[in-house]
mmCIF file of C-alpha atoms in Angstrom:
data_model
loop_
_atom_site.group_PDB
_atom_site.id
_atom_site.type_symbol
_atom_site.label_atom_id
_atom_site.label_comp_id
_atom_site.label_asym_id
_atom_site.label_seq_id
_atom_site.Cartn_x
_atom_site.Cartn_y
_atom_site.Cartn_z
ATOM 1 C CA ALA Y 151 -18.611 23.325 -50.498
ATOM 2 C CA GLN Y 152 -16.787 22.274 -53.627
ATOM 3 C CA ARG Y 153 -13.900 24.593 -54.294
ATOM 4 C CA VAL Y 154 -10.527 24.824 -55.996
ATOM 5 C CA THR Y 155 -7.824 27.101 -54.681
ATOM 6 C CA GLN Y 156 -4.720 28.158 -56.567
ATOM 7 C CA PRO Y 157 -2.856 30.321 -54.083
ATOM 8 C CA GLU Y 158 -0.403 31.916 -56.503
ATOM 9 C CA LYS Y 159 -1.507 34.352 -59.181
ATOM 10 C CA LEU Y 160 1.979 34.474 -60.668
ATOM 11 C CA LEU Y 161 4.910 32.088 -60.573
ATOM 12 C CA SER Y 162 8.112 33.375 -62.081
ATOM 13 C CA VAL Y 163 11.083 31.016 -62.677
ATOM 14 C CA PHE Y 164 14.177 30.782 -64.830
ATOM 15 C CA LYS Y 165 14.568 28.296 -67.643
ATOM 16 C CA GLY Y 166 15.763 24.952 -66.335
ATOM 17 C CA ALA Y 167 14.412 25.504 -62.824
ATOM 18 C CA PRO Y 168 11.833 23.164 -61.291
ATOM 19 C CA VAL Y 169 8.225 24.253 -61.321
ATOM 20 C CA GLU Y 170 5.395 23.474 -58.917
ATOM 21 C CA LEU Y 171 1.988 25.032 -59.448
ATOM 22 C CA LYS Y 172 -0.144 24.546 -56.374
ATOM 23 C CA CYS Y 173 -3.744 23.409 -56.339
ATOM 24 C CA ASN Y 174 -5.893 22.530 -53.347
ATOM 25 C CA TYR Y 175 -9.449 21.352 -53.506
ATOM 26 C CA SER Y 176 -12.468 20.854 -51.289
ATOM 27 C CA TYR Y 177 -14.716 17.929 -52.184
ATOM 28 C CA SER Y 178 -16.587 15.125 -50.448
ATOM 29 C CA GLY Y 179 -15.949 11.790 -52.070
ATOM 30 C CA SER Y 180 -13.565 10.765 -54.823
ATOM 31 C CA PRO Y 181 -12.578 13.818 -56.866
ATOM 32 C CA GLU Y 182 -11.866 14.009 -60.575
ATOM 33 C CA LEU Y 183 -9.185 16.605 -61.149
ATOM 34 C CA PHE Y 184 -7.757 18.248 -64.224
ATOM 35 C CA TRP Y 185 -5.157 20.772 -65.254
ATOM 36 C CA TYR Y 186 -6.000 23.076 -68.141
ATOM 37 C CA VAL Y 187 -3.533 25.394 -69.843
ATOM 38 C CA GLN Y 188 -3.987 28.518 -71.916
ATOM 39 C CA TYR Y 189 -1.037 29.689 -73.987
ATOM 40 C CA SER Y 190 -0.933 33.255 -75.253
ATOM 41 C CA ARG Y 191 -3.673 33.912 -77.834
ATOM 42 C CA GLN Y 192 -4.829 30.304 -77.715
ATOM 43 C CA ARG Y 193 -7.885 28.631 -76.284
ATOM 44 C CA LEU Y 194 -8.089 26.783 -73.012
ATOM 45 C CA GLN Y 195 -6.949 23.192 -73.481
ATOM 46 C CA LEU Y 196 -6.683 20.089 -71.352
ATOM 47 C CA LEU Y 197 -3.162 19.415 -70.112
ATOM 48 C CA LEU Y 198 -3.714 16.354 -68.002
ATOM 49 C CA ARG Y 199 -6.203 14.532 -65.810
ATOM 50 C CA HIS Y 200 -5.419 12.649 -62.656
ATOM 51 C CA ILE Y 201 -7.202 9.421 -63.614
ATOM 52 C CA SER Y 202 -4.790 8.801 -66.478
ATOM 53 C CA ARG Y 203 -1.666 9.358 -64.390
ATOM 54 C CA GLU Y 204 0.110 10.578 -67.506
ATOM 55 C CA SER Y 205 2.940 12.970 -68.160
ATOM 56 C CA ILE Y 206 2.254 15.618 -70.763
ATOM 57 C CA LYS Y 207 5.006 17.970 -71.989
ATOM 58 C CA GLY Y 208 7.045 16.848 -68.985
ATOM 59 C CA PHE Y 209 4.341 17.872 -66.494
ATOM 60 C CA THR Y 210 2.957 15.496 -63.886
ATOM 61 C CA ALA Y 211 0.390 15.905 -61.145
ATOM 62 C CA ASP Y 212 -0.296 13.569 -58.270
ATOM 63 C CA LEU Y 213 -3.509 13.509 -56.335
ATOM 64 C CA ASN Y 214 -2.878 13.669 -52.595
ATOM 65 C CA LYS Y 215 -6.173 12.975 -50.872
ATOM 66 C CA GLY Y 216 -4.700 13.479 -47.410
ATOM 67 C CA GLU Y 217 -3.617 17.012 -48.242
ATOM 68 C CA THR Y 218 -6.464 17.523 -50.753
ATOM 69 C CA SER Y 219 -3.929 18.709 -53.282
ATOM 70 C CA PHE Y 220 -3.219 18.191 -56.960
ATOM 71 C CA HIS Y 221 -0.031 20.149 -57.589
ATOM 72 C CA LEU Y 222 1.399 20.381 -61.098
ATOM 73 C CA LYS Y 223 5.116 19.751 -61.391
ATOM 74 C CA LYS Y 224 7.853 19.861 -63.967
ATOM 75 C CA PRO Y 225 11.522 19.244 -63.157
ATOM 76 C CA PHE Y 226 12.993 21.635 -65.744
ATOM 77 C CA ALA Y 227 10.936 24.584 -66.994
ATOM 78 C CA GLN Y 228 11.124 25.691 -70.621
ATOM 79 C CA GLU Y 229 10.291 29.134 -72.004
ATOM 80 C CA GLU Y 230 7.432 27.622 -74.004
ATOM 81 C CA ASP Y 231 5.789 26.572 -70.729
ATOM 82 C CA SER Y 232 4.893 30.204 -70.074
ATOM 83 C CA ALA Y 233 1.099 30.250 -69.927
ATOM 84 C CA MET Y 234 -1.935 30.468 -67.673
ATOM 85 C CA TYR Y 235 -2.636 27.256 -65.785
ATOM 86 C CA TYR Y 236 -5.999 26.342 -64.282
ATOM 87 C CA CYS Y 237 -6.727 23.518 -61.891
ATOM 88 C CA ALA Y 238 -10.267 22.147 -62.161
ATOM 89 C CA LEU Y 239 -12.468 19.763 -60.234
ATOM 90 C CA ARG Y 240 -15.424 17.900 -61.660
ATOM 91 C CA GLY Y 241 -18.424 18.902 -59.596
ATOM 92 C CA SER Y 242 -20.969 16.420 -58.291
ATOM 93 C CA GLY Y 243 -24.320 15.991 -60.001
ATOM 94 C CA GLY Y 244 -23.584 13.499 -62.747
ATOM 95 C CA TYR Y 245 -22.886 16.050 -65.432
ATOM 96 C CA ASN Y 246 -19.836 17.762 -66.840
ATOM 97 C CA LYS Y 247 -19.530 20.722 -64.527
ATOM 98 C CA LEU Y 248 -15.991 21.845 -63.850
ATOM 99 C CA ILE Y 249 -15.082 24.034 -60.916
ATOM 100 C CA PHE Y 250 -12.017 26.060 -61.800
ATOM 101 C CA GLY Y 251 -9.452 27.759 -59.669
ATOM 102 C CA ALA Y 252 -8.525 31.367 -60.384
ATOM 103 C CA GLY Y 253 -5.447 30.286 -62.288
ATOM 104 C CA THR Y 254 -1.705 30.772 -61.981
ATOM 105 C CA ARG Y 255 0.352 32.556 -64.579
ATOM 106 C CA LEU Y 256 3.678 30.809 -65.114
ATOM 107 C CA ALA Y 257 6.427 33.015 -66.521
ATOM 108 C CA VAL Y 258 9.631 31.232 -67.520
ATOM 109 C CA HIS Y 259 12.544 33.599 -68.098
ATOM 110 C CA PRO Y 260 15.611 32.833 -70.235
ATOM 111 C CA GLU F 33 -12.349 17.177 -87.493
ATOM 112 C CA THR F 34 -13.431 20.674 -86.506
ATOM 113 C CA GLY F 35 -13.090 22.176 -83.066
ATOM 114 C CA VAL F 36 -15.502 24.348 -81.119
ATOM 115 C CA THR F 37 -16.378 27.613 -82.810
ATOM 116 C CA GLN F 38 -18.052 30.582 -81.167
ATOM 117 C CA SER F 39 -19.590 33.720 -82.596
ATOM 118 C CA PRO F 40 -19.299 36.607 -82.406
ATOM 119 C CA THR F 41 -15.779 37.064 -81.026
ATOM 120 C CA HIS F 42 -16.526 40.460 -79.526
ATOM 121 C CA LEU F 43 -19.736 42.240 -78.633
ATOM 122 C CA ILE F 44 -20.670 45.533 -76.996
ATOM 123 C CA LYS F 45 -24.149 45.918 -75.529
ATOM 124 C CA THR F 46 -25.969 48.467 -73.445
ATOM 125 C CA ARG F 47 -27.272 47.723 -69.978
ATOM 126 C CA GLY F 48 -30.804 46.320 -70.154
ATOM 127 C CA GLN F 49 -30.413 44.863 -73.625
ATOM 128 C CA GLN F 50 -30.524 41.198 -74.566
ATOM 129 C CA VAL F 51 -27.741 39.199 -76.217
ATOM 130 C CA THR F 52 -27.419 35.824 -77.953
ATOM 131 C CA LEU F 53 -24.105 34.014 -78.210
ATOM 132 C CA ARG F 54 -23.587 31.019 -80.475
ATOM 133 C CA CYS F 55 -21.511 27.871 -80.334
ATOM 134 C CA SER F 56 -20.864 24.976 -82.678
ATOM 135 C CA SER F 57 -19.620 21.909 -80.878
ATOM 136 C CA GLN F 58 -16.755 19.703 -81.966
ATOM 137 C CA SER F 59 -17.673 16.941 -84.376
ATOM 138 C CA GLY F 60 -18.851 13.873 -82.458
ATOM 139 C CA HIS F 61 -19.603 15.796 -79.274
ATOM 140 C CA ASN F 62 -23.206 15.875 -78.032
ATOM 141 C CA THR F 63 -22.801 17.847 -74.807
ATOM 142 C CA VAL F 64 -22.301 21.588 -74.629
ATOM 143 C CA SER F 65 -21.457 23.594 -71.542
ATOM 144 C CA TRP F 66 -21.230 27.351 -71.099
ATOM 145 C CA TYR F 67 -18.872 29.197 -68.789
ATOM 146 C CA GLN F 68 -18.457 32.823 -67.775
ATOM 147 C CA GLN F 69 -14.927 34.054 -67.161
ATOM 148 C CA ALA F 70 -14.592 37.421 -65.491
ATOM 149 C CA LEU F 71 -11.286 39.243 -65.690
ATOM 150 C CA GLY F 72 -8.640 37.647 -63.486
ATOM 151 C CA GLN F 73 -10.795 34.678 -62.545
ATOM 152 C CA GLY F 74 -11.258 31.116 -63.638
ATOM 153 C CA PRO F 75 -14.249 30.077 -65.738
ATOM 154 C CA GLN F 76 -17.556 29.674 -63.862
ATOM 155 C CA PHE F 77 -20.079 27.063 -64.943
ATOM 156 C CA ILE F 78 -23.363 28.503 -66.238
ATOM 157 C CA PHE F 79 -25.166 25.410 -67.545
ATOM 158 C CA GLN F 80 -24.893 22.306 -69.670
ATOM 159 C CA TYR F 81 -27.016 20.892 -72.473
ATOM 160 C CA TYR F 82 -27.207 17.235 -73.395
ATOM 161 C CA ARG F 83 -29.494 15.965 -76.134
ATOM 162 C CA GLU F 84 -31.205 19.351 -76.373
ATOM 163 C CA GLU F 85 -32.087 19.548 -72.683
ATOM 164 C CA GLU F 86 -30.514 21.488 -69.852
ATOM 165 C CA ASN F 87 -29.214 18.891 -67.418
ATOM 166 C CA GLY F 88 -27.104 20.976 -65.088
ATOM 167 C CA ARG F 89 -26.974 24.584 -63.976
ATOM 168 C CA GLY F 90 -24.606 26.704 -61.954
ATOM 169 C CA ASN F 91 -25.385 29.646 -59.721
ATOM 170 C CA PHE F 92 -26.719 31.982 -62.400
ATOM 171 C CA PRO F 93 -30.106 33.734 -62.485
ATOM 172 C CA PRO F 94 -32.905 32.706 -64.883
ATOM 173 C CA ARG F 95 -32.125 35.605 -67.222
ATOM 174 C CA PHE F 96 -29.284 33.353 -68.407
ATOM 175 C CA SER F 97 -30.908 30.773 -70.657
ATOM 176 C CA GLY F 98 -29.849 28.501 -73.452
ATOM 177 C CA LEU F 99 -30.784 26.172 -76.238
ATOM 178 C CA GLN F 100 -29.239 23.174 -77.895
ATOM 179 C CA PHE F 101 -30.200 22.202 -81.419
ATOM 180 C CA PRO F 102 -30.424 18.741 -83.054
ATOM 181 C CA ASN F 103 -26.974 19.246 -84.600
ATOM 182 C CA TYR F 104 -25.661 19.848 -81.038
ATOM 183 C CA SER F 105 -24.903 23.521 -81.629
ATOM 184 C CA SER F 106 -25.999 25.808 -78.844
ATOM 185 C CA GLU F 107 -27.000 29.344 -77.915
ATOM 186 C CA LEU F 108 -26.588 31.301 -74.721
ATOM 187 C CA ASN F 109 -29.115 34.077 -74.166
ATOM 188 C CA VAL F 110 -28.780 36.756 -71.544
ATOM 189 C CA ASN F 111 -31.678 39.118 -70.881
ATOM 190 C CA ALA F 112 -31.675 42.437 -69.055
ATOM 191 C CA LEU F 113 -27.909 42.814 -69.287
ATOM 192 C CA GLU F 114 -26.062 44.200 -66.285
ATOM 193 C CA LEU F 115 -22.627 45.762 -66.133
ATOM 194 C CA ASP F 116 -21.354 42.718 -64.200
ATOM 195 C CA ASP F 117 -22.225 40.489 -67.150
ATOM 196 C CA SER F 118 -19.161 41.876 -68.904
ATOM 197 C CA ALA F 119 -16.916 38.831 -69.288
ATOM 198 C CA LEU F 120 -15.521 36.231 -71.642
ATOM 199 C CA TYR F 121 -18.132 33.580 -72.366
ATOM 200 C CA LEU F 122 -16.721 30.170 -73.162
ATOM 201 C CA CYS F 123 -18.441 27.270 -74.800
ATOM 202 C CA ALA F 124 -17.096 23.770 -74.267
ATOM 203 C CA SER F 125 -18.163 20.515 -75.816
ATOM 204 C CA SER F 126 -17.651 16.954 -74.697
ATOM 205 C CA SER F 127 -18.858 13.498 -75.502
ATOM 206 C CA GLY F 128 -21.678 12.173 -73.339
ATOM 207 C CA THR F 129 -21.822 12.992 -69.672
ATOM 208 C CA GLY F 130 -18.470 11.562 -68.774
ATOM 209 C CA MET F 131 -15.308 13.619 -68.479
ATOM 210 C CA VAL F 132 -12.823 10.992 -69.500
ATOM 211 C CA TYR F 133 -11.372 13.138 -72.254
ATOM 212 C CA GLY F 134 -12.174 16.529 -70.769
ATOM 213 C CA TYR F 135 -13.682 19.426 -72.602
ATOM 214 C CA THR F 136 -12.830 21.021 -75.908
ATOM 215 C CA PHE F 137 -13.153 24.775 -75.456
ATOM 216 C CA GLY F 138 -13.955 27.471 -77.944
ATOM 217 C CA SER F 139 -12.045 30.747 -78.104
ATOM 218 C CA GLY F 140 -14.865 32.588 -76.417
ATOM 219 C CA THR F 141 -17.013 35.651 -76.950
ATOM 220 C CA ARG F 142 -15.889 38.824 -75.194
ATOM 221 C CA LEU F 143 -19.018 40.654 -74.031
ATOM 222 C CA THR F 144 -18.787 44.242 -72.832
ATOM 223 C CA VAL F 145 -21.845 45.829 -71.239
ATOM 224 C CA VAL F 146 -21.805 49.617 -71.068
#
């Protein structure tokens, strides 16, 4: 079965602390993975995708096929990072189906 | 360049009724996907339309149906509404059938079934 698991509903850190949002997936073959973010009162938007190996707003995510993980990391959290974060996996079938995790709310305190 | 727009923003319906939700895709995007997001959960894929045809469907019953028009806008229709259909319905557009640039999401329609 194709599945995305985000084990933490809430992650609470202080400003300047490192952040790691966990994501594990279940998929046969080569996965395409994404992180989406939803800031308060805004729409869901793409944060980063693993194929581009980019860093966006200081966030990075590395695909670990051995551990079937795609954790999102940032070395120093900022208050403006507070948001809902969703890990997503492109499902098989040749079309644009995304399988989302339940999401993790990141709260960064001053 | 315009983003994805959805209407209405909020809707209250009675169990058993039918509802139509609308979506205008981002300029240049020809693929529209619909998602259902229940409270406290991630979005769940309903179906996708490409060039006016449904070319992918999630685990939703046939009473969930859709249309895509020549201008790539789309509708989601739900018949015989049930209380569990209460959710945020998200429309997302993309270019072609690849996911290189990900989706552009709309703000959603909040449907409440009473």
